[in-house]
Short mmCIF file of N, CA and C in Angstrom, two decimals:
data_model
loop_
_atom_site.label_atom_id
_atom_site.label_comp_id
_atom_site.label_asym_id
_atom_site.label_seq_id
_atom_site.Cartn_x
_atom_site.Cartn_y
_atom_site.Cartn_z
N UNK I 1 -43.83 -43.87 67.99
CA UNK I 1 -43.07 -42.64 68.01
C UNK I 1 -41.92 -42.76 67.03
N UNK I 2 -41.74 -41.78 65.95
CA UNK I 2 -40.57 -41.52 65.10
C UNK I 2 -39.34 -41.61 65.90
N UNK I 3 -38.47 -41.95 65.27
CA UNK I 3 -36.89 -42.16 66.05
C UNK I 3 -36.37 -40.63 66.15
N UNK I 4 -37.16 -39.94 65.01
CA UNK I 4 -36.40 -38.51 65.65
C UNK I 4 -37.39 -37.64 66.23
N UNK I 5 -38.35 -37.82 66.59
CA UNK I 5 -39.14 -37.65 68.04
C UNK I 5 -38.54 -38.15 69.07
N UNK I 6 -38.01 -39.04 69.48
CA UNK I 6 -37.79 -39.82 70.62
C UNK I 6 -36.42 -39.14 70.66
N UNK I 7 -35.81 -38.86 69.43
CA UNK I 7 -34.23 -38.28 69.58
C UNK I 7 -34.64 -36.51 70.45
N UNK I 8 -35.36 -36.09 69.59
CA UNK I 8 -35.56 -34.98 70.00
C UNK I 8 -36.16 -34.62 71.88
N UNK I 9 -36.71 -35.75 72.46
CA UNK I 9 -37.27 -35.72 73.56
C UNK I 9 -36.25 -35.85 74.46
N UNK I 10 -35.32 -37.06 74.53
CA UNK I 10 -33.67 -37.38 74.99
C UNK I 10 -33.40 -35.94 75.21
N UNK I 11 -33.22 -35.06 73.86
CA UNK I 11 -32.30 -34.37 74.16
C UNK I 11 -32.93 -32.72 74.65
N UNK I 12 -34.03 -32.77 74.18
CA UNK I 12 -34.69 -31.62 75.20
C UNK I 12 -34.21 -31.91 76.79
N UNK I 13 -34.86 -32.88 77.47
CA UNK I 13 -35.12 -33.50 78.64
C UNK I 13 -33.48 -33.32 78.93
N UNK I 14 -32.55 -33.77 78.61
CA UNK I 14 -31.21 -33.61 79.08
C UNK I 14 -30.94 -32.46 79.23
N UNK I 15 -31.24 -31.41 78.31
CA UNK I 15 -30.95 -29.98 78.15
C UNK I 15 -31.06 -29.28 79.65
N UNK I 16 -32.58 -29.77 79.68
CA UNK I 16 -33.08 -29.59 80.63
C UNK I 16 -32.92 -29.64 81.96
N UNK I 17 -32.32 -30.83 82.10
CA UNK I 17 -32.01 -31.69 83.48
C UNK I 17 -30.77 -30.91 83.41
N UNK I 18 -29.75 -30.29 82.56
CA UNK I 18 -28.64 -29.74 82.70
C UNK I 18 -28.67 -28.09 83.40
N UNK I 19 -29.54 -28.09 82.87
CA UNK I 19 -29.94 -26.30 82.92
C UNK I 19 -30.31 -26.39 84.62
N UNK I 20 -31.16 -27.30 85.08
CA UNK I 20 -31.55 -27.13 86.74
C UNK I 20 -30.14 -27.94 87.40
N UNK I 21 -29.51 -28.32 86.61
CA UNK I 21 -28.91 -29.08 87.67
C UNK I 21 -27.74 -28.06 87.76
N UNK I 22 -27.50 -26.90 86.91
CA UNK I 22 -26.46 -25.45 87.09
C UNK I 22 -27.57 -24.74 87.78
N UNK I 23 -28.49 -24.70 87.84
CA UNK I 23 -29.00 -23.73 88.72
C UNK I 23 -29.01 -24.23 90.08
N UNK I 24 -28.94 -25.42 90.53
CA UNK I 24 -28.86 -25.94 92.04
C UNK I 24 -27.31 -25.68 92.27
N UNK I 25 -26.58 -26.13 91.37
CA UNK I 25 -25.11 -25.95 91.57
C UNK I 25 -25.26 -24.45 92.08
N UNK I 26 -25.75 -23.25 91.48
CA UNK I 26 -25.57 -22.06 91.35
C UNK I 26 -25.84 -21.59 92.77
N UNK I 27 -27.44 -22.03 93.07
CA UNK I 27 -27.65 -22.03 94.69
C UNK I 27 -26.95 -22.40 95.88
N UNK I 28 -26.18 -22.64 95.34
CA UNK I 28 -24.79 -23.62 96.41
C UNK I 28 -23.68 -23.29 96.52
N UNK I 29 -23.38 -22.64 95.21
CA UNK I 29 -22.01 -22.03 95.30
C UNK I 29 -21.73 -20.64 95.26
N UNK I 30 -22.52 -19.87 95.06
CA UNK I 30 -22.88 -18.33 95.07
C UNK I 30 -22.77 -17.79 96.37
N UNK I 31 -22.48 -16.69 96.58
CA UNK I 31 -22.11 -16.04 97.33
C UNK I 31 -23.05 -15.34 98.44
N UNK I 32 -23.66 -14.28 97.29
CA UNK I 32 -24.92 -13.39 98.15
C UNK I 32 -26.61 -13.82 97.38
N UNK I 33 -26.83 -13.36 98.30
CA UNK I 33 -28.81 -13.96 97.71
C UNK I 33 -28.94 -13.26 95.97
N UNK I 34 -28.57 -12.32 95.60
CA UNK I 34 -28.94 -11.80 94.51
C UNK I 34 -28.04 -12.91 93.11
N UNK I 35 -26.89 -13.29 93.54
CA UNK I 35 -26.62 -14.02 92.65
C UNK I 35 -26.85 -15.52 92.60
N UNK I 36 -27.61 -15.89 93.91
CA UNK I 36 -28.12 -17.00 93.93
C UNK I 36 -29.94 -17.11 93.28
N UNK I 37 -30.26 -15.95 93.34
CA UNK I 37 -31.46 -15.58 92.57
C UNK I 37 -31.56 -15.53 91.10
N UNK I 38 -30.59 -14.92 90.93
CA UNK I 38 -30.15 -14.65 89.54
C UNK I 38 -29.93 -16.70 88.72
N UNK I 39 -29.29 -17.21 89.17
CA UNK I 39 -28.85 -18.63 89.06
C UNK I 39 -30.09 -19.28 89.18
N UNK I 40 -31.27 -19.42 90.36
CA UNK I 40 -32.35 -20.07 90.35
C UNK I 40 -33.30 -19.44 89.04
N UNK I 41 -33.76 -18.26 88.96
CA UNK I 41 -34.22 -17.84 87.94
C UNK I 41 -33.72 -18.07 86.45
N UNK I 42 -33.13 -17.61 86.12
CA UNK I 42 -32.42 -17.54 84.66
C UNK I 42 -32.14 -19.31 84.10
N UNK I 43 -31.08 -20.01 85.13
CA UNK I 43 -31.35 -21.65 84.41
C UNK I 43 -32.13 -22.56 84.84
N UNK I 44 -32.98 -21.91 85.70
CA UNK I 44 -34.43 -23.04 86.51
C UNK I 44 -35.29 -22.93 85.28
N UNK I 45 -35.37 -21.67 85.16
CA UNK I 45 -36.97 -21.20 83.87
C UNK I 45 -36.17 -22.13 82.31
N UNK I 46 -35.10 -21.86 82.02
CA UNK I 46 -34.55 -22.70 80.97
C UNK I 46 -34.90 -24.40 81.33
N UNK I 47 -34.07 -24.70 82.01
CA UNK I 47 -34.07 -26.01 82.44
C UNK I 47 -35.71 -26.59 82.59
N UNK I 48 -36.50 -25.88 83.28
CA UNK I 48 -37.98 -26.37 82.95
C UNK I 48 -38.79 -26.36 81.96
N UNK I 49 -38.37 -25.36 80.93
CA UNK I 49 -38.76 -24.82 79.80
C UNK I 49 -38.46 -26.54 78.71
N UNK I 50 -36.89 -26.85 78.66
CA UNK I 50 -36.83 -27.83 78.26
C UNK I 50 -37.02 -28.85 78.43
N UNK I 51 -37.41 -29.31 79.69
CA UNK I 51 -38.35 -30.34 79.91
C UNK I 51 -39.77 -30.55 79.77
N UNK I 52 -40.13 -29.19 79.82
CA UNK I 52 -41.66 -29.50 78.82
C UNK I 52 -41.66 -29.65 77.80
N UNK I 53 -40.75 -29.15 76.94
CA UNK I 53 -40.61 -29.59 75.53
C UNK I 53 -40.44 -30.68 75.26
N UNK I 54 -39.39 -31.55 76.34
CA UNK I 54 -39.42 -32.74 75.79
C UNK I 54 -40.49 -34.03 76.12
N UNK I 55 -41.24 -33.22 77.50
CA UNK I 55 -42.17 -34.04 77.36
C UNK I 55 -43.53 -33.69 76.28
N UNK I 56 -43.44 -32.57 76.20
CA UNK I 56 -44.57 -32.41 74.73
C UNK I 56 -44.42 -32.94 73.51
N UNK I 57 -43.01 -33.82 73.20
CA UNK I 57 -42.70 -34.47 72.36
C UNK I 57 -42.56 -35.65 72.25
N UNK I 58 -42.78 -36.41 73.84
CA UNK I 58 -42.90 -37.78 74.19
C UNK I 58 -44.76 -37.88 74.00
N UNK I 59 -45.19 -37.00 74.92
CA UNK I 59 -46.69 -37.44 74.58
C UNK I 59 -47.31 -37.36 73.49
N UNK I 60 -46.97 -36.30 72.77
CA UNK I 60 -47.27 -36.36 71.05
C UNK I 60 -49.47 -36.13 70.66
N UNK I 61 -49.89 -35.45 71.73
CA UNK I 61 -51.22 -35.15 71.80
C UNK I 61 -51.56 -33.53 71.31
N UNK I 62 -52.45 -33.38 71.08
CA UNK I 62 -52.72 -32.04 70.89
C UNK I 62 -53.21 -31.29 72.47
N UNK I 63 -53.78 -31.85 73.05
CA UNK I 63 -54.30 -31.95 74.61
C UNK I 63 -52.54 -31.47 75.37
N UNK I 64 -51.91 -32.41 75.30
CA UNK I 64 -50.30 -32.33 75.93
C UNK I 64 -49.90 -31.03 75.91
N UNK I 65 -49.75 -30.79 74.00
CA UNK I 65 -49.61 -29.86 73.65
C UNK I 65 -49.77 -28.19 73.91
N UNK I 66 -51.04 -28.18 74.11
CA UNK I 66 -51.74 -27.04 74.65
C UNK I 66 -51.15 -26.67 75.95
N UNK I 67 -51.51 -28.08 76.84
CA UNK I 67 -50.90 -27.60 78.51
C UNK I 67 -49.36 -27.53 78.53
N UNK I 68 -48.58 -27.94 77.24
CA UNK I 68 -47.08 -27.39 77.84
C UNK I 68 -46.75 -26.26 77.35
N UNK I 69 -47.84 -25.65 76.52
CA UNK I 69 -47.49 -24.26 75.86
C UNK I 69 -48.02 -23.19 76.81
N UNK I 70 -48.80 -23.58 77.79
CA UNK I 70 -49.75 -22.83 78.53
C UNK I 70 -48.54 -22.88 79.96
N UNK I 71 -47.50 -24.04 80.52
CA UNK I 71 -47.25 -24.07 81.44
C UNK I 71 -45.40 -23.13 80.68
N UNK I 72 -45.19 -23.08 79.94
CA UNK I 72 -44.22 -22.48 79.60
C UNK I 72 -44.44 -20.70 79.21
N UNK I 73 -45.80 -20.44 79.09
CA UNK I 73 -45.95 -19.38 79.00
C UNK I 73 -45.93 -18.17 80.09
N UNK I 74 -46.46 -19.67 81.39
CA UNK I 74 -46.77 -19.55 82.91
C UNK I 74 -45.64 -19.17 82.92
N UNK I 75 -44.41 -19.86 83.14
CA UNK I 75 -43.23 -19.40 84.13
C UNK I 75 -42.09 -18.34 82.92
N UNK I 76 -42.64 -18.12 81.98
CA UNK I 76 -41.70 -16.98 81.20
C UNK I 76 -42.79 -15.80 81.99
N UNK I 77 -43.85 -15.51 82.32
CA UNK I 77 -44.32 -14.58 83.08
C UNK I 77 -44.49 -14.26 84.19
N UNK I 78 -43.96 -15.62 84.89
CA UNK I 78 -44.26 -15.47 86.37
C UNK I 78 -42.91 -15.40 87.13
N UNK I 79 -42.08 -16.37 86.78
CA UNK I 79 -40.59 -16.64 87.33
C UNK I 79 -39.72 -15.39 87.43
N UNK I 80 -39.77 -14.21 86.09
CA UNK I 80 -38.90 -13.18 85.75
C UNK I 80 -39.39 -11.93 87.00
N UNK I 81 -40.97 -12.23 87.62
CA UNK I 81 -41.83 -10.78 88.38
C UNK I 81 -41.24 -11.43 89.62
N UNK I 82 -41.40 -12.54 89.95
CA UNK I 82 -41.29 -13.04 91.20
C UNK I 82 -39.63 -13.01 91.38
N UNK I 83 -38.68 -13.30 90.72
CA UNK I 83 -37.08 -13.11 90.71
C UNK I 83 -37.06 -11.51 91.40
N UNK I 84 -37.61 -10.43 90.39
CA UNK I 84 -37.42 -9.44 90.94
C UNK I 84 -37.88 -8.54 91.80
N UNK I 85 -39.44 -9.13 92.14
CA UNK I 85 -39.59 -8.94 93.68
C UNK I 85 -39.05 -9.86 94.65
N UNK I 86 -38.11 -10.96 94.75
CA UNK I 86 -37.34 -11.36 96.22
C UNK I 86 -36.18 -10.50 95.46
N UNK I 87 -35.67 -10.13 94.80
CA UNK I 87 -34.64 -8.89 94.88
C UNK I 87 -34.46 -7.80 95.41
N UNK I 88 -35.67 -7.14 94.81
CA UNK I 88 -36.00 -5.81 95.55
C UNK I 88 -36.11 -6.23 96.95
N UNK I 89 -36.69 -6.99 97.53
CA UNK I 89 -37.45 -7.46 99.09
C UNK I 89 -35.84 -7.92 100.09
N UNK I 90 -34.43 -8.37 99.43
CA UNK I 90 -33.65 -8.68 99.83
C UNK I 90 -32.26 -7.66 99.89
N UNK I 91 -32.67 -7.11 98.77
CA UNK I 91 -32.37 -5.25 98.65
C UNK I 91 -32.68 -4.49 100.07
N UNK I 92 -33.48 -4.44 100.26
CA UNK I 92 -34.24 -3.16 100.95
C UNK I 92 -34.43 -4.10 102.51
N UNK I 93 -33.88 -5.19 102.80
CA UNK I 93 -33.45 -5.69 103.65
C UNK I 93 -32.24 -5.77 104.48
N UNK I 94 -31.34 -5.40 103.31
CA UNK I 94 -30.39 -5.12 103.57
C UNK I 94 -29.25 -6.39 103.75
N UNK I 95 -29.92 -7.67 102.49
CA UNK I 95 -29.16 -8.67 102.35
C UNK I 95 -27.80 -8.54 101.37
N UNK I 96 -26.87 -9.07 102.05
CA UNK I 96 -25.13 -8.59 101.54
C UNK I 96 -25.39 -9.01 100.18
N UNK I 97 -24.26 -7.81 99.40
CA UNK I 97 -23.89 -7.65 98.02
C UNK I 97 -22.27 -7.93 97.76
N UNK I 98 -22.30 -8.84 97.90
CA UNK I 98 -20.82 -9.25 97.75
C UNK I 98 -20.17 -9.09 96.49
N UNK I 99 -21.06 -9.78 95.34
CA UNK I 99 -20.60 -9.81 93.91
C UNK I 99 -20.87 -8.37 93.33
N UNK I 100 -21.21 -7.05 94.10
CA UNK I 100 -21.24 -5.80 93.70
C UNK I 100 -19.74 -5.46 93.38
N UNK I 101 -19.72 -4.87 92.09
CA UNK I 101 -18.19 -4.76 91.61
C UNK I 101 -18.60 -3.03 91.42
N UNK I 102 -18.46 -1.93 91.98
CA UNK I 102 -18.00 -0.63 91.62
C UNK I 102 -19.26 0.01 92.66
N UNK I 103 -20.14 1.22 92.07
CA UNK I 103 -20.75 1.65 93.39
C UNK I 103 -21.85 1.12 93.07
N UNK I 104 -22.96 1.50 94.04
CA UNK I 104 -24.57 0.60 94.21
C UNK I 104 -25.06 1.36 93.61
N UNK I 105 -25.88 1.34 92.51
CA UNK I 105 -26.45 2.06 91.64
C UNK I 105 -27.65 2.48 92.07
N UNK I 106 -28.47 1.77 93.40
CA UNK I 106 -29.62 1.67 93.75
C UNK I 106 -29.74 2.81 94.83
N UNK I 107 -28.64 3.49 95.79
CA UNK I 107 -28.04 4.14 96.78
C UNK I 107 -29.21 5.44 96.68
N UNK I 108 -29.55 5.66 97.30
CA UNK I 108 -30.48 7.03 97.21
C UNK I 108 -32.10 6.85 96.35
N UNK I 109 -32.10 5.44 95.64
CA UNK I 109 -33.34 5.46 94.66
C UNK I 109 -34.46 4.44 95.73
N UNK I 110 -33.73 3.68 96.02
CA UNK I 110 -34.48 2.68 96.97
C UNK I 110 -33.96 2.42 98.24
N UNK I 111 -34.80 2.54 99.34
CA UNK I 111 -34.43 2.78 100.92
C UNK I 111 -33.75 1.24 101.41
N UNK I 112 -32.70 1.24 101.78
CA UNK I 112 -32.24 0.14 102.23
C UNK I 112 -31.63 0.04 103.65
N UNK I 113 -31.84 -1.38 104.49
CA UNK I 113 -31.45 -0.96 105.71
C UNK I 113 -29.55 -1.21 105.94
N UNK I 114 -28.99 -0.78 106.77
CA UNK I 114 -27.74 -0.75 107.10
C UNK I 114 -27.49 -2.13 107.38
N UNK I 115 -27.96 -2.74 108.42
CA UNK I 115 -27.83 -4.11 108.83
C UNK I 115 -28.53 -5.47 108.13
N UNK I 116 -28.22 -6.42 107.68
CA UNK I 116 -28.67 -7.64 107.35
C UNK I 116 -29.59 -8.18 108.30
N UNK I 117 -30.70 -9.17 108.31
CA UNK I 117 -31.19 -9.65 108.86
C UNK I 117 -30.60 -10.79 109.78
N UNK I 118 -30.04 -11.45 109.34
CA UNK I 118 -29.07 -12.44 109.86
C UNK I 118 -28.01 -11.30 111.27
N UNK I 119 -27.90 -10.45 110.86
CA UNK I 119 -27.07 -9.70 112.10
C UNK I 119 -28.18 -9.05 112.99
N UNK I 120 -29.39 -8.45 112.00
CA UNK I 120 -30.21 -7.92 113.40
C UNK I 120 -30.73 -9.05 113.98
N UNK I 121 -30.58 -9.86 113.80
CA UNK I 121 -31.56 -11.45 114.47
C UNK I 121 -30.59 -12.04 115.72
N UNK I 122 -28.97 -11.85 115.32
CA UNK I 122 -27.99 -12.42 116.11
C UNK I 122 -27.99 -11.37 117.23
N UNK I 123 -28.32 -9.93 117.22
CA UNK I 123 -27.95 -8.68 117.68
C UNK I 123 -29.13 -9.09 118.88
N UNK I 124 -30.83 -9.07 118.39
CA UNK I 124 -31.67 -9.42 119.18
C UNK I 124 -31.50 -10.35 120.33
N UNK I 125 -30.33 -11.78 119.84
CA UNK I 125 -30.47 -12.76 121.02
C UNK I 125 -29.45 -12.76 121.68
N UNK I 126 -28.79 -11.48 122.06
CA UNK I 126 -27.49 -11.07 122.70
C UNK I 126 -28.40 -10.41 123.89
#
């Protein structure tokens, strides 16, 4: 392996490991589900993105190759549908919007319930 292959793999792979390791941070320190969604999605798909790269640059195959272009193609199409159906699904649940800054833009377009799940669940074992 070239020294700047091996440079280049280091530093994908770090990129990488940086990008999930703000998106776990993100899951942890966030407030309401939508901005903890937002945080798993947006630097999970990065952060994995660059770790296939850098392992497509450690294995150095055409075979490798193929399957990390095929598994990066996977989650730029799958990660962005699935983000915004547990949105909508946590929306229309009526999971808190804390980081909502002005009015709900969604109010009248999509049916949402009054109560959170977490309160109708506490409400039930009363």
């Amino acid at each position: 392996m070239s020294a700047l292959l091996l440079v280049l793999t280091v530093v994908f792979k770090l990129i990488g490991v940086t990008f999930i390791f703000a998106a776990a941070l993100g899951l942890i320190r966030f407030r309401d589900p939508f901005q903890r969604m937002h945080a798993a999605t947006k630097a999970g798909t990065v952060g994995a993105i660059f770790t296939v790269l850098g392992t497509i640059c450690s294995m150095q195959g055409v075979g490798p190759t193929i399957i990390g272009v095929f598994v990066i193609a996977f989650l730029l199409l799958t990660v962005p549908v699935a983000g915004h159906l547990l949105g909508r699904a946590a929306y229309m649940s009526g999971g808190k919007i804390d980081g909502l800054v002005g009015d709900d833009a969604l109010t009248g377009v999509i049916e949402r319930r009054q109560t959170s799940l977490e309160e109708r669940i506490a409400a039930e074992r009363k």
